[in-house]
């Protein structure tokens, strides 16, 4: 396992470069298997675990199933130890009687001061801990003044309930606005941003704000200097739920274009030459980029986890990376 430091300029700590995503724990992945995955991840040196307060309501759960499984696991092992835990708030259902969806009306709780204060404490209660290492706003809320949201996260940090705050699914300009607002208020800014990111890229589309873009990579690379505190990218869906290796797992519609089909083919070719799996190559590509990110992996079995753990130590030499980067970028270059 490899490690890196995440920081907001005031609070810093080390995490493993692979983050274990617990989205399906307690729903699609039963509690016993979830605990086995967690135990093996920690045994392998993993120290970063990711969840949310709405996982996985859409899979038949009540919304905090993952947090509850993690809370039970933490209690069984007598605490978190070296593990750093991240959860999210703001994307649970505002009205329990209505569906949760990505199109209007979304029915998200949002990031008002009231929601942030209440949901953070509820997550602490379900997890059975006294402090969250990382707390994300799950989805940007443009209906709540950014100053209100920033102040709410700042208050949680002042109270010692949150170490580093973060944001997910947000446009770059909104991220910059929020971080600048935090500096104006004298509170610690978002130190982590979680976006969709993988070796394949979406087709162009106005209003897509949940993917890593070249502008975001450039902004993150510029951070860590006076006036611009550090910022780390964590990447969700880096393997597209198995789509790189399974025909029964199609990629999301925005990813289904000719350029990506060629890039997946190159993943397979490079993997065969290196004695690695396409998934391992895809993760190594993310880990070793000019702006490295922390992939959030979501195995549903210990065997799947074992495959992904090997990516932490897979180094791609310059020629291999150049070949991967150069794979048919046609549509992808425009999309990115």
Short mmCIF file of C-alpha atoms in Angstrom, two decimals:
data_model
loop_
_atom_site.label_atom_id
_atom_site.label_comp_id
_atom_site.label_asym_id
_atom_site.label_seq_id
_atom_site.Cartn_x
_atom_site.Cartn_y
_atom_site.Cartn_z
CA UNK A 1 0.00 0.00 0.00
CA UNK A 2 1.10 3.57 -0.68
CA UNK A 3 0.12 6.69 1.27
CA UNK A 4 -0.30 10.42 0.79
CA UNK A 5 -1.20 13.40 2.94
CA UNK A 6 -4.48 15.27 2.59
CA UNK A 7 -4.84 18.73 4.08
CA UNK A 8 -6.91 21.90 4.14
CA UNK A 9 -3.96 24.03 5.20
CA UNK A 10 -4.64 23.63 8.93
CA UNK A 11 -5.54 19.98 9.49
CA UNK A 12 -3.46 17.28 7.79
CA UNK A 13 -3.27 13.52 7.97
CA UNK A 14 -2.04 10.55 5.99
CA UNK A 15 -4.35 8.18 4.11
CA UNK A 16 -3.86 5.20 1.85
CA UNK A 17 -3.83 6.02 -1.87
CA UNK A 18 -6.71 3.59 -2.35
CA UNK A 19 -9.93 4.52 -0.56
CA UNK A 20 -12.47 1.81 0.20
CA UNK A 21 -15.97 2.81 -0.89
CA UNK A 22 -18.66 1.36 1.37
CA UNK A 23 -21.70 2.41 -0.68
CA UNK A 24 -23.21 -1.08 -0.96
CA UNK A 25 -22.37 -2.28 2.54
CA UNK A 26 -25.52 -3.46 4.28
CA UNK A 27 -27.59 -3.55 1.08
CA UNK A 28 -26.14 -5.16 -2.06
CA UNK A 29 -23.23 -6.46 0.02
CA UNK A 30 -24.37 -8.19 3.21
CA UNK A 31 -23.01 -7.14 6.59
CA UNK A 32 -20.81 -10.21 7.11
CA UNK A 33 -19.12 -9.85 3.72
CA UNK A 34 -18.76 -6.11 4.29
CA UNK A 35 -16.86 -6.75 7.52
CA UNK A 36 -14.59 -9.26 5.75
CA UNK A 37 -13.79 -6.67 3.08
CA UNK A 38 -13.07 -4.02 5.70
CA UNK A 39 -10.83 -6.36 7.69
CA UNK A 40 -8.83 -7.38 4.62
CA UNK A 41 -8.50 -3.78 3.46
CA UNK A 42 -7.07 -2.74 6.83
CA UNK A 43 -4.83 -5.83 6.97
CA UNK A 44 -3.40 -4.76 3.60
CA UNK A 45 -2.59 -1.31 4.94
CA UNK A 46 -5.71 0.50 3.80
CA UNK A 47 -6.55 3.48 6.00
CA UNK A 48 -9.22 5.46 4.12
CA UNK A 49 -12.92 4.46 4.03
CA UNK A 50 -15.73 6.37 2.32
CA UNK A 51 -19.50 6.31 2.89
CA UNK A 52 -22.55 8.64 2.94
CA UNK A 53 -25.77 9.23 4.82
CA UNK A 54 -27.94 8.00 1.92
CA UNK A 55 -26.20 4.71 1.06
CA UNK A 56 -27.96 2.82 -0.36
CA UNK A 57 -31.59 3.92 -0.23
CA UNK A 58 -32.07 3.10 -3.93
CA UNK A 59 -31.01 -0.51 -3.34
CA UNK A 60 -33.75 -1.22 -0.82
CA UNK A 61 -32.02 0.25 2.21
CA UNK A 62 -33.17 2.95 4.60
CA UNK A 63 -30.31 5.30 3.65
CA UNK A 64 -27.84 4.83 6.46
CA UNK A 65 -27.25 1.11 5.99
CA UNK A 66 -23.59 1.64 5.14
CA UNK A 67 -22.98 3.93 8.12
CA UNK A 68 -24.65 1.39 10.39
CA UNK A 69 -22.48 -1.48 9.10
CA UNK A 70 -19.41 0.65 9.59
CA UNK A 71 -20.56 1.62 13.08
CA UNK A 72 -20.92 -2.04 14.00
CA UNK A 73 -17.49 -2.85 12.54
CA UNK A 74 -15.88 0.04 14.43
CA UNK A 75 -17.47 -1.12 17.68
CA UNK A 76 -16.35 -4.73 17.13
CA UNK A 77 -12.72 -3.68 16.61
CA UNK A 78 -12.78 -1.21 19.49
CA UNK A 79 -12.40 1.98 17.46
CA UNK A 80 -11.08 3.23 14.15
CA UNK A 81 -7.39 2.90 14.99
CA UNK A 82 -5.41 4.23 12.03
CA UNK A 83 -8.43 4.30 9.73
CA UNK A 84 -9.63 7.68 8.47
CA UNK A 85 -13.34 7.81 7.76
CA UNK A 86 -15.23 10.04 5.33
CA UNK A 87 -18.98 10.43 5.00
CA UNK A 88 -21.27 12.77 3.08
CA UNK A 89 -24.49 14.68 3.64
CA UNK A 90 -26.96 16.66 1.61
CA UNK A 91 -28.10 14.10 -0.97
CA UNK A 92 -30.49 12.10 1.20
CA UNK A 93 -34.22 12.55 0.53
CA UNK A 94 -35.72 15.88 1.51
CA UNK A 95 -39.21 14.38 1.27
CA UNK A 96 -39.21 10.65 2.10
CA UNK A 97 -42.40 10.16 0.07
CA UNK A 98 -40.81 11.36 -3.19
CA UNK A 99 -38.15 9.68 -5.35
CA UNK A 100 -34.49 10.63 -5.28
CA UNK A 101 -33.24 11.42 -8.78
CA UNK A 102 -30.61 13.33 -10.74
CA UNK A 103 -33.13 15.38 -12.74
CA UNK A 104 -35.47 18.04 -11.42
CA UNK A 105 -37.03 17.75 -8.93
CA UNK A 106 -34.00 16.08 -7.36
CA UNK A 107 -35.47 15.95 -3.82
CA UNK A 108 -32.03 16.36 -2.22
CA UNK A 109 -31.86 17.70 1.34
CA UNK A 110 -29.36 20.31 0.25
CA UNK A 111 -26.61 22.06 2.20
CA UNK A 112 -28.39 24.56 4.42
CA UNK A 113 -26.88 25.30 7.83
CA UNK A 114 -29.66 23.32 9.49
CA UNK A 115 -29.11 20.23 7.33
CA UNK A 116 -25.33 20.32 7.73
CA UNK A 117 -25.49 20.64 11.51
CA UNK A 118 -28.14 17.95 12.00
CA UNK A 119 -26.95 15.38 9.48
CA UNK A 120 -23.33 15.55 10.62
CA UNK A 121 -24.37 14.70 14.15
CA UNK A 122 -26.65 11.92 12.94
CA UNK A 123 -23.74 10.41 11.01
CA UNK A 124 -21.60 10.53 14.14
CA UNK A 125 -24.37 8.76 16.06
CA UNK A 126 -24.83 6.01 13.47
CA UNK A 127 -21.08 5.49 13.14
CA UNK A 128 -20.57 5.51 16.90
CA UNK A 129 -17.66 7.95 16.77
CA UNK A 130 -16.98 11.46 18.07
CA UNK A 131 -15.23 13.01 15.08
CA UNK A 132 -15.41 12.69 11.29
CA UNK A 133 -12.05 12.82 9.57
CA UNK A 134 -13.65 14.03 6.32
CA UNK A 135 -17.18 15.32 5.77
CA UNK A 136 -18.35 16.11 2.24
CA UNK A 137 -21.27 18.04 0.93
CA UNK A 138 -22.56 15.27 -1.32
CA UNK A 139 -24.09 17.41 -4.08
CA UNK A 140 -23.66 21.14 -4.65
CA UNK A 141 -26.69 23.15 -3.52
CA UNK A 142 -27.15 26.30 -5.60
CA UNK A 143 -30.32 27.30 -3.76
CA UNK A 144 -28.49 27.86 -0.47
CA UNK A 145 -26.10 30.82 -0.26
CA UNK A 146 -22.54 29.55 -0.46
CA UNK A 147 -21.67 31.67 2.59
CA UNK A 148 -24.23 29.76 4.67
CA UNK A 149 -22.90 26.35 3.66
CA UNK A 150 -19.28 27.35 4.18
CA UNK A 151 -20.05 28.77 7.61
CA UNK A 152 -21.90 25.59 8.60
CA UNK A 153 -18.93 23.38 7.73
CA UNK A 154 -16.62 25.87 9.44
CA UNK A 155 -18.64 25.61 12.63
CA UNK A 156 -18.36 21.82 12.65
CA UNK A 157 -14.61 22.18 12.31
CA UNK A 158 -14.46 24.72 15.13
CA UNK A 159 -16.41 22.35 17.37
CA UNK A 160 -13.95 19.56 16.63
CA UNK A 161 -16.59 17.36 15.01
CA UNK A 162 -14.95 17.43 11.57
CA UNK A 163 -11.28 17.36 10.59
CA UNK A 164 -11.36 18.28 6.90
CA UNK A 165 -14.46 19.35 4.99
CA UNK A 166 -15.02 18.52 1.34
CA UNK A 167 -17.46 18.82 -1.52
CA UNK A 168 -18.64 16.52 -4.29
CA UNK A 169 -20.42 16.87 -7.63
CA UNK A 170 -19.71 20.54 -8.15
CA UNK A 171 -18.62 22.89 -10.94
CA UNK A 172 -15.06 24.20 -10.71
CA UNK A 173 -16.20 27.82 -10.46
CA UNK A 174 -18.46 26.94 -7.54
CA UNK A 175 -15.61 25.12 -5.81
CA UNK A 176 -13.34 28.14 -6.19
CA UNK A 177 -16.10 30.45 -4.97
CA UNK A 178 -16.66 28.32 -1.85
CA UNK A 179 -12.96 28.09 -1.02
CA UNK A 180 -12.53 31.83 -1.43
CA UNK A 181 -15.58 32.41 0.78
CA UNK A 182 -14.04 30.22 3.49
CA UNK A 183 -10.89 32.33 3.47
CA UNK A 184 -13.01 35.50 3.74
CA UNK A 185 -14.81 34.03 6.75
CA UNK A 186 -11.59 32.85 8.34
CA UNK A 187 -12.56 29.17 8.32
CA UNK A 188 -10.77 26.22 6.80
CA UNK A 189 -11.79 25.68 3.15
CA UNK A 190 -12.74 22.45 1.45
CA UNK A 191 -9.61 20.31 1.40
CA UNK A 192 -11.04 17.41 -0.61
CA UNK A 193 -13.24 17.23 -3.69
CA UNK A 194 -14.85 13.99 -4.85
CA UNK A 195 -15.82 13.75 -8.51
CA UNK A 196 -16.37 11.02 -11.07
CA UNK A 197 -13.08 10.18 -12.77
CA UNK A 198 -11.63 7.24 -14.65
CA UNK A 199 -9.55 6.29 -17.67
CA UNK A 200 -12.60 6.86 -19.88
CA UNK A 201 -14.26 10.21 -20.44
CA UNK A 202 -17.83 11.42 -20.94
CA UNK A 203 -19.17 12.89 -24.16
CA UNK A 204 -19.53 16.68 -24.10
CA UNK A 205 -22.63 17.94 -22.34
CA UNK A 206 -23.61 21.31 -20.95
CA UNK A 207 -24.27 21.21 -17.24
CA UNK A 208 -22.10 18.17 -16.48
CA UNK A 209 -20.45 19.23 -13.23
CA UNK A 210 -19.78 15.91 -11.52
CA UNK A 211 -16.68 14.85 -13.48
CA UNK A 212 -13.01 15.72 -13.08
CA UNK A 213 -12.02 18.16 -15.84
CA UNK A 214 -8.66 19.54 -17.03
CA UNK A 215 -9.61 22.83 -15.37
CA UNK A 216 -10.08 21.06 -12.04
CA UNK A 217 -6.78 19.20 -12.41
CA UNK A 218 -5.04 22.49 -13.19
CA UNK A 219 -6.64 24.19 -10.18
CA UNK A 220 -5.65 21.35 -7.84
CA UNK A 221 -2.09 21.40 -9.19
CA UNK A 222 -1.92 25.12 -8.36
CA UNK A 223 -3.04 24.62 -4.76
CA UNK A 224 -0.85 24.22 -1.70
CA UNK A 225 0.65 27.72 -1.79
CA UNK A 226 0.00 30.87 0.19
CA UNK A 227 -3.56 32.04 -0.38
CA UNK A 228 -4.57 28.77 -2.00
CA UNK A 229 -4.64 25.93 0.57
CA UNK A 230 -4.08 22.31 -0.48
CA UNK A 231 -6.81 20.37 -2.26
CA UNK A 232 -7.04 16.64 -2.99
CA UNK A 233 -9.20 14.84 -5.56
CA UNK A 234 -10.90 11.57 -4.65
CA UNK A 235 -12.40 9.78 -7.63
CA UNK A 236 -15.63 7.79 -7.52
CA UNK A 237 -16.56 5.10 -10.06
CA UNK A 238 -12.96 4.71 -11.31
CA UNK A 239 -13.83 1.28 -12.75
CA UNK A 240 -17.44 1.93 -13.76
CA UNK A 241 -18.84 -0.94 -11.71
CA UNK A 242 -16.86 -3.56 -13.60
CA UNK A 243 -17.55 -2.25 -17.11
CA UNK A 244 -13.90 -2.51 -18.14
CA UNK A 245 -13.98 -6.30 -17.84
CA UNK A 246 -17.63 -7.42 -17.90
CA UNK A 247 -19.92 -7.36 -20.94
CA UNK A 248 -22.98 -7.40 -18.66
CA UNK A 249 -21.90 -4.09 -17.06
CA UNK A 250 -22.32 -1.36 -19.68
CA UNK A 251 -20.81 2.03 -19.01
CA UNK A 252 -23.06 5.01 -18.39
CA UNK A 253 -24.62 6.44 -21.57
CA UNK A 254 -22.28 9.47 -21.66
CA UNK A 255 -19.30 7.08 -21.74
CA UNK A 256 -20.54 4.93 -24.62
CA UNK A 257 -18.64 6.38 -27.55
CA UNK A 258 -16.01 5.12 -30.00
CA UNK A 259 -13.08 6.79 -28.27
CA UNK A 260 -13.77 4.99 -25.02
CA UNK A 261 -14.19 1.65 -26.72
CA UNK A 262 -10.68 2.08 -28.07
CA UNK A 263 -9.34 3.15 -24.69
CA UNK A 264 -10.81 0.05 -23.02
CA UNK A 265 -9.17 -2.09 -25.70
CA UNK A 266 -5.82 -0.47 -24.90
CA UNK A 267 -6.38 -1.18 -21.19
CA UNK A 268 -6.73 -4.86 -22.02
CA UNK A 269 -3.68 -4.84 -24.30
CA UNK A 270 -1.47 -3.10 -21.75
CA UNK A 271 -2.72 -5.34 -18.96
CA UNK A 272 -1.90 -8.48 -20.92
CA UNK A 273 1.60 -7.22 -21.63
CA UNK A 274 2.25 -6.29 -17.99
CA UNK A 275 0.62 -9.35 -16.47
CA UNK A 276 -1.99 -7.12 -14.85
CA UNK A 277 -5.75 -6.83 -15.14
CA UNK A 278 -7.43 -3.93 -16.98
CA UNK A 279 -8.79 -2.74 -13.64
CA UNK A 280 -5.33 -2.65 -12.13
CA UNK A 281 -3.97 -0.69 -15.08
CA UNK A 282 -6.86 1.79 -14.91
CA UNK A 283 -6.24 2.42 -11.20
CA UNK A 284 -2.48 2.70 -11.69
CA UNK A 285 -3.12 5.29 -14.43
CA UNK A 286 -5.10 7.40 -11.93
CA UNK A 287 -2.60 6.94 -9.11
CA UNK A 288 0.43 7.88 -11.19
CA UNK A 289 -0.96 10.85 -13.07
CA UNK A 290 0.68 14.27 -13.17
CA UNK A 291 -2.02 15.28 -10.70
CA UNK A 292 -2.49 12.07 -8.68
CA UNK A 293 -5.93 11.28 -7.32
CA UNK A 294 -7.24 8.86 -4.72
CA UNK A 295 -9.55 6.30 -6.37
CA UNK A 296 -12.56 5.19 -4.34
CA UNK A 297 -12.87 1.47 -5.03
CA UNK A 298 -16.06 -0.48 -4.35
CA UNK A 299 -15.43 -4.23 -4.26
CA UNK A 300 -18.33 -6.47 -3.30
CA UNK A 301 -16.17 -9.50 -2.46
CA UNK A 302 -12.80 -10.09 -0.86
CA UNK A 303 -11.58 -11.59 -4.13
CA UNK A 304 -12.42 -8.37 -5.99
CA UNK A 305 -10.62 -6.39 -3.30
CA UNK A 306 -7.49 -8.53 -3.68
CA UNK A 307 -7.35 -7.69 -7.38
CA UNK A 308 -7.67 -3.95 -6.74
CA UNK A 309 -5.16 -3.84 -3.89
CA UNK A 310 -2.42 -4.90 -6.29
CA UNK A 311 -2.89 -1.66 -8.22
CA UNK A 312 -1.39 0.36 -5.36
CA UNK A 313 2.08 -0.92 -6.22
CA UNK A 314 1.71 -1.09 -10.01
CA UNK A 315 3.92 1.56 -11.60
CA UNK A 316 3.45 2.44 -15.25
CA UNK A 317 6.63 3.55 -17.00
CA UNK A 318 6.64 6.65 -19.17
CA UNK A 319 6.21 4.77 -22.45
CA UNK A 320 3.21 2.81 -21.19
CA UNK A 321 1.58 5.92 -19.77
CA UNK A 322 2.14 7.79 -23.02
CA UNK A 323 0.51 4.94 -24.91
CA UNK A 324 -2.49 4.95 -22.59
CA UNK A 325 -2.78 8.73 -22.80
CA UNK A 326 -2.60 8.70 -26.59
CA UNK A 327 -5.33 6.09 -27.10
CA UNK A 328 -8.02 7.47 -29.41
CA UNK A 329 -8.79 10.76 -27.74
CA UNK A 330 -11.18 12.01 -30.46
CA UNK A 331 -14.41 12.53 -28.54
CA UNK A 332 -12.71 12.23 -25.17
CA UNK A 333 -10.43 15.20 -25.67
CA UNK A 334 -13.39 17.43 -26.36
CA UNK A 335 -15.37 15.97 -23.47
CA UNK A 336 -12.58 16.44 -20.97
#
